[in-house]
């Protein structure tokens, strides 16, 4: 182990989940976590892997008051041959630094972060589930910890990585989800923090999700915050539309999170010799395509669900039923290819995965 990263071992290990079919998402945590501190003048220091446990903070710590916080989400996969794989993890650390920049958090060393993650996952590899479509969810995050109520960028931070064995996102399989187009609340505007993975974007969107659940919809589709007509993204997923003759996803215009799954979907489709348009697209255009019988598939993309087919899309009083309750051809192909690469079932010709060893 690199001497840059200390390892504080414990003999007090937890019991691993007995039934891997009942893991759920994000509620079980492993024995260890990665920590690193930042202090003004010293930079990031004391990278270490320590027993998982509470972090003690001053009640005046900036993260509690002004939401100076960023996070990431990725997974470790156990392949059939026992190999442990990560999917494009360097992209997560690159994006973490993009988020850091927006939130005035000092950049981390991406190489050290990747090295630390690989060491942590290696120590915790027995926690990676082996049942179908289950994985070890990885949550890196940074919080501002300076104890000071004055509004300014903190002079102290903690970077942490925690691991959570998690079951398949949709335990019943790849069923189409119902979403509605949100026309009251907005998530983000250009110039805001929409492109950064930061807790505040979620805090402000919870109310829309609660209201959607009350109406038996699983998530909302956000429109742009200014004109309320351009499609942006879904909760924690980017969105794609398969129109007759064109695959479209909203362009990254500053208010949308640049998903790594989104990027992979675009690259995959192009590698199959098809076109993907990254452009602005209005909800009216989608609505018209639906009327003309040209809205063939709609799907979300994100690390958690990989590809999530949308079966019902509601806008104002109009309910659009897409794909007859079934997953579309392209959605299925993308899902099979992405999960195939992630779980090492098919050859990774893109160089997207790395083995943890
Ligand atoms: C994380 C996230 C996504 C998906 O990004 P991936 O890198 O594909 O997991 C999409 N939208 C939002 C708001 C997110 O936070």
PDB file of C-alpha atoms and ligand atoms in Angstrom, residues 71-73 92 95 187 194 196-198 201-202 233-238 256-263 301-304, ligand 1:
ATOM      1  CA  UNK A  71     -20.597  14.166  -3.956  1.00  0.00           C
ATOM      2  CA  UNK A  72     -20.154  11.387  -6.502  1.00  0.00           C
ATOM      3  CA  UNK A  73     -21.708   7.990  -7.139  1.00  0.00           C
ATOM      4  CA  UNK A  92     -16.139  10.600 -11.429  1.00  0.00           C
ATOM      5  CA  UNK A  95     -16.457  15.592 -12.368  1.00  0.00           C
ATOM      6  CA  UNK A 187     -34.398  22.338 -10.254  1.00  0.00           C
ATOM      7  CA  UNK A 194     -27.266  22.231 -12.036  1.00  0.00           C
ATOM      8  CA  UNK A 196     -22.490  20.226 -10.269  1.00  0.00           C
ATOM      9  CA  UNK A 197     -23.240  17.139  -8.200  1.00  0.00           C
ATOM     10  CA  UNK A 198     -24.148  18.936  -5.007  1.00  0.00           C
ATOM     11  CA  UNK A 201     -29.821  20.413  -6.177  1.00  0.00           C
ATOM     12  CA  UNK A 202     -31.478  17.501  -4.421  1.00  0.00           C
ATOM     13  CA  UNK A 233     -33.304  15.744 -17.036  1.00  0.00           C
ATOM     14  CA  UNK A 234     -35.018  13.418 -14.573  1.00  0.00           C
ATOM     15  CA  UNK A 235     -34.303  13.276 -10.788  1.00  0.00           C
ATOM     16  CA  UNK A 236     -30.940  11.516 -10.855  1.00  0.00           C
ATOM     17  CA  UNK A 237     -30.917  10.517 -14.511  1.00  0.00           C
ATOM     18  CA  UNK A 238     -30.302  12.088 -17.876  1.00  0.00           C
ATOM     19  CA  UNK A 256     -27.929  19.632 -16.501  1.00  0.00           C
ATOM     20  CA  UNK A 257     -25.716  17.131 -14.725  1.00  0.00           C
ATOM     21  CA  UNK A 258     -23.196  15.683 -17.206  1.00  0.00           C
ATOM     22  CA  UNK A 259     -23.850  11.996 -16.517  1.00  0.00           C
ATOM     23  CA  UNK A 260     -21.136   9.448 -17.140  1.00  0.00           C
ATOM     24  CA  UNK A 261     -23.817   6.974 -18.183  1.00  0.00           C
ATOM     25  CA  UNK A 262     -25.161   9.645 -20.574  1.00  0.00           C
ATOM     26  CA  UNK A 263     -21.696  10.056 -22.066  1.00  0.00           C
ATOM     27  CA  UNK A 301     -29.551   6.986 -17.908  1.00  0.00           C
ATOM     28  CA  UNK A 302     -27.663   6.985 -14.618  1.00  0.00           C
ATOM     29  CA  UNK A 303     -25.291   4.892 -12.540  1.00  0.00           C
ATOM     30  CA  UNK A 304     -27.988   3.584 -10.205  1.00  0.00           C
TER      31      UNK A 304
HETATM   32  C1  LIG B   1     -25.578  11.647 -10.758  1.00  0.00           C
HETATM   33  C2  LIG B   1     -26.655  12.270 -11.542  1.00  0.00           C
HETATM   34  C3  LIG B   1     -26.997  11.835 -12.845  1.00  0.00           C
HETATM   35  C4  LIG B   1     -26.400  10.620 -13.498  1.00  0.00           C
HETATM   36  O1  LIG B   1     -25.036  10.669 -13.639  1.00  0.00           O
HETATM   37  P1  LIG B   1     -24.198   9.323 -13.867  1.00  0.00           P
HETATM   38  O2  LIG B   1     -22.793   9.780 -13.882  1.00  0.00           O
HETATM   39  O3  LIG B   1     -24.644   8.750 -15.138  1.00  0.00           O
HETATM   40  O4  LIG B   1     -24.522   8.433 -12.707  1.00  0.00           O
HETATM   41  C5  LIG B   1     -27.956  12.543 -13.540  1.00  0.00           C
HETATM   42  N1  LIG B   1     -28.572  13.603 -12.988  1.00  0.00           N
HETATM   43  C6  LIG B   1     -28.289  14.032 -11.729  1.00  0.00           C
HETATM   44  C7  LIG B   1     -29.001  15.204 -11.194  1.00  0.00           C
HETATM   45  C8  LIG B   1     -27.329  13.378 -10.975  1.00  0.00           C
HETATM   46  O5  LIG B   1     -27.051  13.806  -9.738  1.00  0.00           O
END
